[in-house]
Tab-separated table of N, CA and C in Angstrom:
chain	number	residue	atom	x	y	z
G	1	MET	N	85.529	-44.203	-79.896
G	1	MET	CA	85.626	-45.786	-79.808
G	1	MET	C	87.582	-45.964	-80.757
G	2	ALA	N	87.851	-46.794	-79.703
G	2	ALA	CA	89.347	-46.960	-80.841
G	2	ALA	C	89.114	-47.641	-81.511
G	3	LYS	N	90.431	-47.501	-82.717
G	3	LYS	CA	90.096	-48.346	-84.013
G	3	LYS	C	90.644	-50.044	-83.724
G	4	PRO	N	90.235	-51.364	-84.311
G	4	PRO	CA	90.228	-52.867	-83.797
G	4	PRO	C	92.074	-52.783	-84.515
G	5	PHE	N	92.449	-53.070	-83.227
G	5	PHE	CA	93.677	-54.175	-83.492
G	5	PHE	C	94.216	-54.834	-85.272
G	6	THR	N	94.895	-54.120	-86.538
G	6	THR	CA	95.281	-54.641	-87.482
G	6	THR	C	96.306	-55.151	-87.357
G	7	ARG	N	96.755	-55.908	-88.698
G	7	ARG	CA	98.215	-56.419	-88.792
G	7	ARG	C	98.142	-56.000	-90.267
G	8	LYS	N	99.250	-55.045	-90.288
G	8	LYS	CA	99.304	-54.945	-91.914
G	8	LYS	C	98.385	-55.040	-92.623
G	9	GLY	N	97.309	-54.146	-92.410
G	9	GLY	CA	96.148	-53.991	-92.976
G	9	GLY	C	94.857	-54.652	-93.252
G	10	VAL	N	95.181	-55.719	-91.968
G	10	VAL	CA	94.416	-57.270	-92.233
G	10	VAL	C	93.623	-56.595	-90.535
G	11	VAL	N	92.574	-57.001	-91.254
G	11	VAL	CA	91.145	-56.816	-90.250
G	11	VAL	C	90.409	-58.348	-89.815
G	12	GLN	N	90.230	-58.607	-88.483
G	12	GLN	CA	89.547	-59.808	-88.399
G	12	GLN	C	87.768	-59.957	-88.577
G	13	ILE	N	87.526	-60.818	-89.087
G	13	ILE	CA	86.215	-60.684	-89.393
G	13	ILE	C	85.131	-60.959	-88.936
G	14	ALA	N	86.083	-61.102	-87.203
G	14	ALA	CA	84.902	-60.993	-86.108
G	14	ALA	C	84.341	-58.863	-85.913
G	15	GLU	N	85.342	-58.437	-86.502
G	15	GLU	CA	85.640	-56.781	-86.248
G	15	GLU	C	84.446	-56.362	-86.658
G	16	ILE	N	84.406	-56.899	-88.255
G	16	ILE	CA	83.829	-56.856	-89.658
G	16	ILE	C	81.821	-56.983	-89.237
G	17	ALA	N	82.097	-58.274	-88.586
G	17	ALA	CA	80.493	-58.849	-88.520
G	17	ALA	C	80.146	-57.737	-87.296
G	18	ASN	N	80.878	-57.612	-86.419
G	18	ASN	CA	80.285	-57.261	-85.605
G	18	ASN	C	80.085	-55.571	-85.570
G	19	GLY	N	80.699	-55.012	-86.738
G	19	GLY	CA	80.369	-53.208	-87.086
G	19	GLY	C	78.758	-53.841	-87.797
G	20	LEU	N	78.842	-54.669	-88.569
G	20	LEU	CA	77.584	-55.034	-89.222
G	20	LEU	C	76.425	-55.172	-88.072
G	21	ILE	N	76.361	-56.093	-87.127
G	21	ILE	CA	75.477	-56.642	-86.774
G	21	ILE	C	74.907	-55.761	-85.693
G	22	ASP	N	76.020	-55.290	-84.652
G	22	ASP	CA	75.600	-54.435	-83.709
G	22	ASP	C	74.313	-53.555	-84.176
G	23	PRO	N	74.673	-52.270	-84.958
G	23	PRO	CA	73.749	-51.227	-84.938
G	23	PRO	C	72.361	-51.573	-85.067
G	24	ILE	N	72.116	-53.038	-86.205
G	24	ILE	CA	71.073	-53.585	-85.852
G	24	ILE	C	70.586	-54.257	-85.022
G	25	LEU	N	71.087	-55.418	-84.068
G	25	LEU	CA	70.848	-55.362	-82.491
G	25	LEU	C	70.412	-54.614	-81.774
G	26	ALA	N	70.720	-53.195	-81.601
G	26	ALA	CA	71.212	-51.793	-81.014
G	26	ALA	C	69.771	-51.675	-81.280
G	27	LYS	N	69.491	-51.303	-82.473
G	27	LYS	CA	68.119	-50.522	-83.040
G	27	LYS	C	66.441	-51.910	-82.489
G	28	ARG	N	67.146	-52.737	-82.966
G	28	ARG	CA	65.919	-53.795	-82.559
G	28	ARG	C	66.086	-54.241	-81.275
G	29	ALA	N	67.010	-54.791	-80.246
G	29	ALA	CA	66.554	-55.405	-79.134
G	29	ALA	C	67.534	-54.421	-78.456
G	30	GLY	N	68.493	-53.645	-78.301
G	30	GLY	CA	68.649	-52.387	-77.676
G	30	GLY	C	70.358	-53.080	-76.722
G	31	ILE	N	70.539	-54.527	-77.765
G	31	ILE	CA	71.738	-54.747	-77.131
G	31	ILE	C	72.519	-55.347	-78.097
G	32	ASN	N	73.766	-55.320	-77.877
G	32	ASN	CA	75.462	-55.982	-78.791
G	32	ASN	C	75.472	-57.196	-78.833
G	33	THR	N	76.255	-57.128	-79.624
G	33	THR	CA	77.146	-58.681	-79.785
G	33	THR	C	78.179	-59.242	-78.676
G	34	LEU	N	78.803	-58.178	-77.924
G	34	LEU	CA	79.560	-58.288	-76.462
G	34	LEU	C	78.517	-58.609	-75.648
G	35	LEU	N	77.382	-58.276	-75.220
G	35	LEU	CA	76.693	-58.355	-74.026
G	35	LEU	C	76.558	-60.025	-75.001
G	36	LEU	N	76.169	-60.932	-76.072
G	36	LEU	CA	75.900	-61.722	-75.855
G	36	LEU	C	76.905	-62.552	-76.182
G	37	ALA	N	78.327	-62.058	-76.242
G	37	ALA	CA	79.376	-63.264	-76.338
G	37	ALA	C	79.382	-63.412	-74.844
G	38	SER	N	79.247	-62.743	-74.399
G	38	SER	CA	79.711	-62.412	-72.694
G	38	SER	C	78.572	-63.178	-71.875
G	39	TRP	N	77.915	-63.530	-72.561
G	39	TRP	CA	76.806	-63.711	-71.265
G	39	TRP	C	76.629	-64.999	-70.233
G	40	ASP	N	77.532	-65.698	-71.027
G	40	ASP	CA	78.058	-67.137	-69.946
G	40	ASP	C	78.886	-66.649	-69.204
G	41	GLU	N	79.770	-65.167	-68.539
G	41	GLU	CA	80.158	-65.325	-67.848
G	41	GLU	C	79.529	-64.430	-67.093
G	42	ILE	N	78.854	-63.807	-67.425
G	42	ILE	CA	77.827	-62.710	-66.656
G	42	ILE	C	76.912	-63.947	-65.987
G	43	ALA	N	75.763	-64.945	-66.813
G	43	ALA	CA	75.227	-65.529	-66.241
G	43	ALA	C	75.528	-66.563	-64.897
G	44	GLY	N	76.480	-66.986	-65.419
G	44	GLY	CA	77.416	-68.223	-64.491
G	44	GLY	C	76.882	-69.830	-64.749
G	45	GLU	N	77.841	-70.255	-64.759
G	45	GLU	CA	77.719	-71.524	-65.253
G	45	GLU	C	76.112	-72.064	-64.637
G	46	GLN	N	75.738	-71.447	-64.012
G	46	GLN	CA	74.087	-72.449	-63.658
G	46	GLN	C	73.637	-71.636	-64.112
G	47	PHE	N	73.296	-70.681	-65.004
G	47	PHE	CA	72.006	-70.283	-65.905
G	47	PHE	C	72.779	-70.215	-67.111
G	48	ALA	N	74.190	-69.990	-67.518
G	48	ALA	CA	74.343	-70.154	-69.092
G	48	ALA	C	74.018	-71.007	-70.272
G	49	GLY	N	74.093	-72.334	-70.087
G	49	GLY	CA	73.355	-73.053	-71.242
G	49	GLY	C	71.648	-72.777	-70.749
G	50	CYS	N	70.918	-72.060	-70.034
G	50	CYS	CA	69.551	-72.190	-69.938
G	50	CYS	C	69.095	-71.010	-70.041
G	51	SER	N	69.741	-69.873	-70.314
G	51	SER	CA	69.630	-68.591	-70.836
G	51	SER	C	70.087	-67.752	-71.327
G	52	ARG	N	69.335	-66.950	-72.233
G	52	ARG	CA	69.950	-66.035	-72.775
G	52	ARG	C	69.125	-64.347	-72.659
G	53	PRO	N	69.992	-62.756	-73.157
G	53	PRO	CA	69.462	-61.886	-73.151
G	53	PRO	C	68.653	-61.587	-74.403
G	54	GLU	N	67.329	-60.854	-74.767
G	54	GLU	CA	66.721	-61.016	-75.932
G	54	GLU	C	67.068	-59.822	-76.295
G	55	ARG	N	66.378	-58.751	-75.478
G	55	ARG	CA	66.557	-57.283	-75.541
G	55	ARG	C	66.731	-56.392	-74.118
G	56	ILE	N	66.892	-54.930	-74.416
G	56	ILE	CA	66.286	-54.201	-73.374
G	56	ILE	C	65.764	-53.049	-73.817
G	57	ARG	N	65.024	-52.573	-73.023
G	57	ARG	CA	63.943	-51.476	-73.647
G	57	ARG	C	64.454	-50.244	-72.202
G	58	TRP	N	64.652	-49.452	-72.945
G	58	TRP	CA	65.216	-48.189	-72.103
G	58	TRP	C	63.492	-47.415	-72.601
G	59	PRO	N	63.880	-46.705	-71.128
G	59	PRO	CA	61.902	-45.600	-71.446
G	59	PRO	C	62.401	-44.593	-72.001
G	60	ARG	N	61.653	-44.001	-72.667
G	60	ARG	CA	61.663	-42.932	-74.393
G	60	ARG	C	61.794	-41.837	-72.977
G	61	GLN	N	62.806	-41.360	-73.434
G	61	GLN	CA	62.713	-39.467	-72.926
G	61	GLN	C	63.036	-38.614	-73.957
G	62	ASP	N	61.820	-37.970	-73.690
G	62	ASP	CA	61.589	-36.789	-74.556
G	62	ASP	C	62.664	-35.638	-74.017
G	63	GLY	N	63.240	-35.400	-72.845
G	63	GLY	CA	64.115	-34.329	-72.557
G	63	GLY	C	64.380	-34.791	-71.270
G	64	PRO	N	65.528	-33.824	-70.677
G	64	PRO	CA	66.103	-34.246	-69.499
G	64	PRO	C	64.639	-34.608	-68.416
G	65	ASP	N	65.547	-35.246	-67.232
G	65	ASP	CA	64.370	-35.139	-66.052
G	65	ASP	C	64.685	-34.003	-64.976
G	66	GLU	N	63.635	-34.257	-63.946
G	66	GLU	CA	63.769	-33.417	-63.048
G	66	GLU	C	65.621	-33.314	-62.161
G	67	THR	N	65.818	-34.551	-62.295
G	67	THR	CA	67.233	-34.472	-61.626
G	67	THR	C	68.475	-34.159	-62.479
G	68	GLY	N	68.384	-33.982	-63.925
G	68	GLY	CA	69.204	-33.151	-64.474
G	68	GLY	C	69.884	-34.344	-65.612
G	69	GLY	N	69.466	-35.502	-65.371
G	69	GLY	CA	70.430	-36.608	-65.720
G	69	GLY	C	69.977	-37.185	-67.362
G	70	GLY	N	68.618	-37.267	-67.983
G	70	GLY	CA	68.330	-37.706	-68.918
G	70	GLY	C	68.135	-38.998	-69.168
G	71	PHE	N	68.858	-39.784	-68.175
G	71	PHE	CA	68.728	-41.403	-68.654
G	71	PHE	C	67.950	-41.749	-68.094
G	72	ALA	N	67.640	-43.016	-67.664
G	72	ALA	CA	66.384	-43.909	-66.865
G	72	ALA	C	67.444	-45.273	-67.396
G	73	PRO	N	67.358	-46.262	-66.058
G	73	PRO	CA	67.889	-47.536	-66.801
G	73	PRO	C	66.794	-48.523	-67.559
G	74	GLY	N	67.388	-49.290	-67.884
G	74	GLY	CA	66.185	-50.467	-68.944
G	74	GLY	C	65.862	-51.764	-68.089
G	75	LEU	N	64.788	-52.108	-68.702
G	75	LEU	CA	64.363	-53.743	-68.764
G	75	LEU	C	64.838	-54.774	-69.504
G	76	LEU	N	65.433	-55.530	-68.651
G	76	LEU	CA	66.112	-56.769	-69.727
G	76	LEU	C	65.375	-57.935	-69.590
G	77	THR	N	64.938	-58.566	-71.027
G	77	THR	CA	64.024	-59.597	-70.877
G	77	THR	C	65.337	-60.643	-71.448
G	78	ILE	N	64.757	-61.703	-70.457
G	78	ILE	CA	65.701	-62.794	-70.513
G	78	ILE	C	64.960	-63.918	-71.042
G	79	ALA	N	65.488	-64.936	-71.848
G	79	ALA	CA	64.329	-65.969	-72.307
G	79	ALA	C	65.372	-66.997	-71.319
G	80	CYS	N	64.414	-67.680	-70.630
G	80	CYS	CA	64.849	-69.020	-70.084
G	80	CYS	C	64.636	-70.005	-70.209
G	81	GLU	N	64.569	-71.196	-70.165
G	81	GLU	CA	63.879	-72.560	-70.275
G	81	GLU	C	63.272	-73.293	-68.965
G	82	GLY	N	62.091	-73.935	-69.231
G	82	GLY	CA	61.453	-74.067	-68.148
G	82	GLY	C	61.529	-73.989	-66.777
G	83	ALA	N	61.725	-74.533	-65.868
G	83	ALA	CA	61.546	-74.785	-64.721
G	83	ALA	C	62.927	-73.712	-64.066
G	84	ARG	N	63.812	-74.045	-64.687
G	84	ARG	CA	65.295	-72.703	-64.311
G	84	ARG	C	64.848	-70.974	-64.361
G	85	ALA	N	63.889	-70.889	-65.164
G	85	ALA	CA	63.616	-69.610	-64.934
G	85	ALA	C	62.724	-68.935	-63.300
G	86	LEU	N	62.769	-69.883	-62.715
G	86	LEU	CA	62.355	-69.650	-61.454
G	86	LEU	C	63.425	-69.791	-60.237
G	87	PHE	N	64.689	-70.755	-60.941
G	87	PHE	CA	65.959	-70.326	-59.958
G	87	PHE	C	66.567	-68.886	-60.383
G	88	LEU	N	66.044	-68.406	-61.406
G	88	LEU	CA	67.172	-67.713	-62.200
G	88	LEU	C	66.144	-66.225	-61.767
G	89	MET	N	64.878	-66.304	-60.889
G	89	MET	CA	64.097	-65.159	-60.470
G	89	MET	C	64.632	-64.725	-59.400
G	90	HIS	N	64.810	-66.371	-58.517
G	90	HIS	CA	65.603	-65.948	-57.002
G	90	HIS	C	67.356	-64.756	-57.261
G	91	GLN	N	67.595	-65.213	-58.338
G	91	GLN	CA	69.010	-64.378	-58.581
G	91	GLN	C	68.950	-63.092	-59.357
G	92	GLU	N	67.703	-62.703	-59.285
G	92	GLU	CA	67.436	-61.581	-60.151
G	92	GLU	C	68.390	-60.698	-59.847
G	93	ALA	N	68.678	-59.928	-58.615
G	93	ALA	CA	69.369	-59.226	-58.094
G	93	ALA	C	71.111	-59.076	-58.346
G	94	GLU	N	70.999	-59.985	-58.170
G	94	GLU	CA	72.341	-61.029	-58.529
G	94	GLU	C	72.922	-60.682	-59.874
G	95	LEU	N	72.138	-60.674	-60.783
G	95	LEU	CA	72.159	-60.861	-61.958
G	95	LEU	C	71.749	-59.320	-62.512
G	96	ILE	N	71.584	-59.131	-62.141
G	96	ILE	CA	70.953	-57.234	-62.457
G	96	ILE	C	72.685	-56.329	-62.259
G	97	SER	N	73.137	-56.797	-60.898
G	97	SER	CA	74.275	-56.349	-60.520
G	97	SER	C	75.210	-56.809	-61.463
G	98	ARG	N	75.258	-58.233	-62.183
G	98	ARG	CA	76.867	-58.671	-62.816
G	98	ARG	C	76.358	-57.800	-64.246
G	99	VAL	N	74.784	-57.646	-64.749
G	99	VAL	CA	74.940	-56.965	-65.857
G	99	VAL	C	75.226	-55.292	-65.741
G	100	ASN	N	74.962	-54.890	-65.063
G	100	ASN	CA	75.395	-53.455	-64.692
G	100	ASN	C	76.862	-53.188	-64.519
G	101	SER	N	77.575	-54.448	-63.788
G	101	SER	CA	79.108	-54.003	-63.691
G	101	SER	C	79.494	-54.336	-64.976
G	102	PHE	N	79.038	-55.690	-65.948
G	102	PHE	CA	79.180	-55.263	-67.327
G	102	PHE	C	79.778	-53.953	-67.982
G	103	PHE	N	78.479	-53.600	-68.079
G	103	PHE	CA	78.446	-52.160	-68.596
G	103	PHE	C	79.008	-51.448	-68.104
G	104	GLY	N	79.019	-51.198	-67.150
G	104	GLY	CA	79.985	-50.234	-66.592
G	104	GLY	C	79.422	-48.649	-66.049
G	105	PHE	N	77.746	-49.235	-65.738
G	105	PHE	CA	76.964	-48.030	-65.627
G	105	PHE	C	76.039	-48.815	-65.368
G	106	ARG	N	75.132	-47.907	-64.592
G	106	ARG	CA	73.592	-48.597	-63.930
G	106	ARG	C	72.443	-48.487	-65.233
G	107	ALA	N	72.606	-49.822	-65.833
G	107	ALA	CA	72.298	-49.730	-67.409
G	107	ALA	C	70.724	-50.568	-67.251
G	108	ILE	N	70.020	-51.348	-66.494
G	108	ILE	CA	69.110	-51.921	-66.021
G	108	ILE	C	68.858	-51.513	-64.627
G	109	SER	N	67.313	-51.806	-64.447
G	109	SER	CA	66.944	-51.948	-63.443
G	109	SER	C	66.319	-52.966	-63.116
G	110	GLN	N	65.430	-53.849	-64.222
G	110	GLN	CA	64.332	-54.726	-64.190
G	110	GLN	C	64.882	-55.881	-64.910
G	111	ILE	N	64.373	-56.992	-64.363
G	111	ILE	CA	64.418	-57.895	-65.446
G	111	ILE	C	63.261	-58.750	-65.791
G	112	ARG	N	62.719	-58.904	-66.915
G	112	ARG	CA	61.537	-59.617	-67.458
G	112	ARG	C	62.014	-60.949	-67.726
G	113	ILE	N	61.631	-62.025	-67.226
G	113	ILE	CA	62.403	-63.456	-67.712
G	113	ILE	C	60.948	-64.405	-68.263
G	114	VAL	N	60.947	-64.633	-69.714
G	114	VAL	CA	59.927	-65.230	-70.698
G	114	VAL	C	61.088	-66.749	-70.526
G	115	GLN	N	59.882	-67.841	-70.384
G	115	GLN	CA	60.226	-68.853	-70.669
G	115	GLN	C	60.107	-69.351	-72.252
G	116	LYS	N	61.396	-69.632	-72.877
G	116	LYS	CA	61.279	-70.196	-73.897
G	116	LYS	C	62.413	-71.287	-73.971
G	117	ALA	N	62.405	-71.868	-75.480
G	117	ALA	CA	63.446	-73.138	-75.242
G	117	ALA	C	64.555	-72.333	-76.387
G	118	ILE	N	65.822	-72.750	-75.305
G	118	ILE	CA	67.080	-72.404	-76.350
G	118	ILE	C	67.954	-72.967	-76.425
G	119	HIS	N	68.189	-72.771	-77.659
G	119	HIS	CA	68.453	-73.602	-78.565
G	119	HIS	C	70.472	-73.322	-78.741
G	120	VAL	N	71.233	-74.282	-77.815
G	120	VAL	CA	72.518	-74.114	-77.604
G	120	VAL	C	72.817	-74.721	-79.091
G	121	PRO	N	73.701	-73.850	-80.103
G	121	PRO	CA	74.396	-75.148	-81.270
G	121	PRO	C	75.048	-75.919	-80.683
G	122	THR	N	74.845	-77.383	-81.323
G	122	THR	CA	75.733	-78.515	-81.097
G	122	THR	C	77.013	-78.904	-82.054
G	123	ARG	N	77.248	-79.493	-81.483
G	123	ARG	CA	78.971	-79.551	-82.512
G	123	ARG	C	78.516	-80.761	-83.159
G	124	LYS	N	78.941	-80.515	-84.627
G	124	LYS	CA	78.689	-81.900	-85.766
G	124	LYS	C	79.147	-82.611	-85.433
G	125	PRO	N	78.670	-84.056	-86.034
G	125	PRO	CA	79.280	-85.251	-85.415
G	125	PRO	C	80.971	-85.248	-86.301
G	126	GLY	N	82.004	-85.768	-85.700
G	126	GLY	CA	83.170	-85.991	-86.647
G	126	GLY	C	83.264	-86.800	-87.698
G	127	ALA	N	84.059	-86.896	-88.813
G	127	ALA	CA	83.861	-87.459	-89.999
G	127	ALA	C	84.485	-89.170	-89.435
G	128	ARG	N	83.904	-89.773	-90.029
G	128	ARG	CA	83.848	-91.647	-90.261
G	128	ARG	C	85.018	-91.911	-90.316
G	129	PRO	N	85.911	-92.649	-89.964
G	129	PRO	CA	87.404	-93.259	-90.641
G	129	PRO	C	87.166	-93.595	-91.915
G	130	LEU	N	88.192	-93.319	-92.586
G	130	LEU	CA	87.735	-94.132	-93.803
G	130	LEU	C	88.545	-95.490	-94.436
G	131	ASP	N	88.063	-96.113	-95.265
G	131	ASP	CA	87.714	-97.695	-95.305
G	131	ASP	C	89.435	-97.330	-96.475
G	132	ALA	N	89.790	-98.650	-96.565
G	132	ALA	CA	90.551	-99.024	-97.394
G	132	ALA	C	91.019	-98.628	-98.392
G	133	GLY	N	89.475	-99.159	-99.194
G	133	GLY	CA	89.440	-98.365	-100.787
G	133	GLY	C	89.530	-96.592	-101.108
G	134	GLU	N	88.472	-96.100	-100.173
G	134	GLU	CA	89.002	-94.716	-99.740
G	134	GLU	C	90.218	-94.008	-99.736
G	135	LYS	N	91.130	-95.031	-98.407
G	135	LYS	CA	92.136	-94.412	-98.303
G	135	LYS	C	93.041	-94.315	-99.773
G	136	SER	N	92.577	-95.278	-100.395
G	136	SER	CA	93.548	-95.292	-101.740
G	136	SER	C	93.769	-94.667	-102.593
G	137	ARG	N	92.088	-93.733	-102.792
G	137	ARG	CA	91.487	-93.515	-103.654
G	137	ARG	C	91.855	-91.971	-103.384
G	138	LEU	N	92.480	-91.787	-102.212
G	138	LEU	CA	92.633	-90.187	-101.982
G	138	LEU	C	93.787	-90.222	-101.805
G	139	ALA	N	94.831	-91.139	-101.714
G	139	ALA	CA	96.018	-91.368	-101.757
G	139	ALA	C	96.663	-91.276	-103.420
G	140	GLY	N	95.646	-91.434	-104.128
G	140	GLY	CA	96.109	-91.699	-106.034
G	140	GLY	C	96.043	-90.356	-106.309
G	141	MET	N	94.823	-89.578	-105.256
G	141	MET	CA	94.854	-88.333	-105.927
G	141	MET	C	95.831	-87.019	-105.725
G	142	LEU	N	96.626	-87.504	-104.335
G	142	LEU	CA	97.489	-86.677	-104.029
G	142	LEU	C	98.685	-87.159	-104.746
G	143	ALA	N	98.968	-88.199	-105.007
G	143	ALA	CA	100.177	-88.687	-105.633
G	143	ALA	C	100.925	-87.961	-106.482
G	144	ASP	N	100.921	-86.722	-106.590
G	144	ASP	CA	101.273	-86.078	-107.831
G	144	ASP	C	101.987	-84.344	-107.061
G	145	VAL	N	101.264	-84.388	-106.008
G	145	VAL	CA	101.548	-83.347	-104.808
G	145	VAL	C	102.907	-83.536	-104.428
G	146	GLU	N	103.888	-82.455	-104.845
G	146	GLU	CA	105.641	-82.958	-104.170
G	146	GLU	C	105.396	-82.453	-103.138
G	147	ASP	N	104.732	-80.769	-102.448
G	147	ASP	CA	105.151	-80.375	-101.374
G	147	ASP	C	104.634	-81.302	-100.216
G	148	PRO	N	105.493	-82.028	-99.224
G	148	PRO	CA	104.989	-82.941	-98.054
G	148	PRO	C	103.540	-82.257	-97.095
G	149	ARG	N	103.942	-81.010	-96.343
G	149	ARG	CA	103.314	-79.916	-95.936
G	149	ARG	C	101.863	-79.934	-96.513
G	150	LEU	N	101.957	-79.827	-98.527
G	150	LEU	CA	100.721	-79.101	-98.216
G	150	LEU	C	100.142	-80.719	-98.822
G	151	ARG	N	100.827	-82.215	-99.143
G	151	ARG	CA	100.125	-83.288	-99.092
G	151	ARG	C	99.143	-83.611	-97.758
G	152	GLU	N	100.305	-83.431	-96.608
G	152	GLU	CA	99.526	-83.526	-95.900
G	152	GLU	C	97.817	-82.706	-95.339
G	153	ALA	N	97.922	-81.406	-95.751
G	153	ALA	CA	97.209	-80.554	-95.233
G	153	ALA	C	96.006	-80.948	-96.403
G	154	LEU	N	96.500	-81.464	-97.425
G	154	LEU	CA	95.261	-82.004	-98.274
G	154	LEU	C	94.545	-83.350	-97.708
G	155	GLU	N	95.748	-84.140	-96.981
G	155	GLU	CA	95.160	-85.242	-96.407
G	155	GLU	C	94.301	-85.228	-95.817
G	156	ARG	N	94.666	-84.492	-95.100
G	156	ARG	CA	93.217	-83.853	-93.849
G	156	ARG	C	91.919	-83.368	-94.353
G	157	LEU	N	92.368	-82.532	-95.183
G	157	LEU	CA	91.044	-82.159	-96.099
G	157	LEU	C	90.354	-83.325	-96.821
G	158	GLY	N	90.927	-83.683	-97.230
G	158	GLY	CA	90.057	-85.016	-98.003
G	158	GLY	C	89.474	-85.820	-97.151
G	159	THR	N	90.129	-86.011	-96.273
G	159	THR	CA	89.844	-87.367	-95.011
G	159	THR	C	88.246	-86.622	-94.652
G	160	GLY	N	88.564	-85.293	-94.087
G	160	GLY	CA	87.141	-85.151	-93.439
G	160	GLY	C	85.945	-84.746	-94.578
G	161	VAL	N	86.074	-84.094	-95.668
G	161	VAL	CA	85.207	-84.322	-96.493
G	161	VAL	C	84.827	-85.824	-97.052
G	162	ILE	N	85.494	-86.089	-97.199
G	162	ILE	CA	85.015	-87.939	-97.645
G	162	ILE	C	84.134	-88.771	-96.212
G	163	GLY	N	84.921	-88.193	-95.364
G	163	GLY	CA	84.510	-88.848	-94.288
G	163	GLY	C	83.159	-88.200	-93.597
G	164	ARG	N	82.775	-87.573	-93.954
G	164	ARG	CA	81.250	-86.854	-93.875
G	164	ARG	C	80.300	-87.094	-94.728
G	165	ARG	N	80.911	-87.957	-95.599
G	165	ARG	CA	79.516	-88.650	-96.726
G	165	ARG	C	79.100	-89.817	-96.302
G	166	PRO	N	78.082	-90.169	-96.243
G	166	PRO	CA	77.656	-91.990	-96.068
G	166	PRO	C	78.454	-92.814	-96.753
G	167	LYS	N	78.484	-93.557	-96.014
G	167	LYS	CA	79.819	-94.543	-96.925
G	167	LYS	C	78.362	-95.025	-97.882
G	168	SER	N	79.573	-94.985	-99.420
G	168	SER	CA	78.678	-95.154	-99.961
G	168	SER	C	78.586	-97.176	-101.026
G	169	LYS	N	77.130	-97.456	-100.684
G	169	LYS	CA	77.399	-99.165	-101.271
G	169	LYS	C	77.667	-99.446	-102.545
G	170	GLN	N	78.726	-100.532	-102.296
G	170	GLN	CA	78.854	-100.718	-103.905
G	170	GLN	C	78.690	-102.082	-104.121
């Protein structure tokens, strides 16, 4: 496997996290973070928001089989929401083909669909606008900052922090 791209010794946090998470996912579920990250593209927009891969089970291999290959394709378990599972079942052959294309070899031969609620992470609501008192208080805190770029960055940070808190009743 090729080393990840580094710039003067700096490694992306995603590379470190994937390096830690992939062995656990591979051992527990037979999948990797790349499959999870690419699932929206593999499943297509019709099923991206309502399904996710849960595990791949490969048959136990004690030794090479009669054909001399030693590898047998696995069973991919996909969690899907409610009635969408029926539509996903009708697209099973196409989905198997897409997953195998993603892996670059015949990794799976069957799909098992389980109905579950899929929790798609939702975005947190944005910060509320600051009132005049909060703006003046923030400006007072930043009055001693001389660098304009630093002051602007701290002002954005302060606006975000103060704006996420519920408005105080005075």
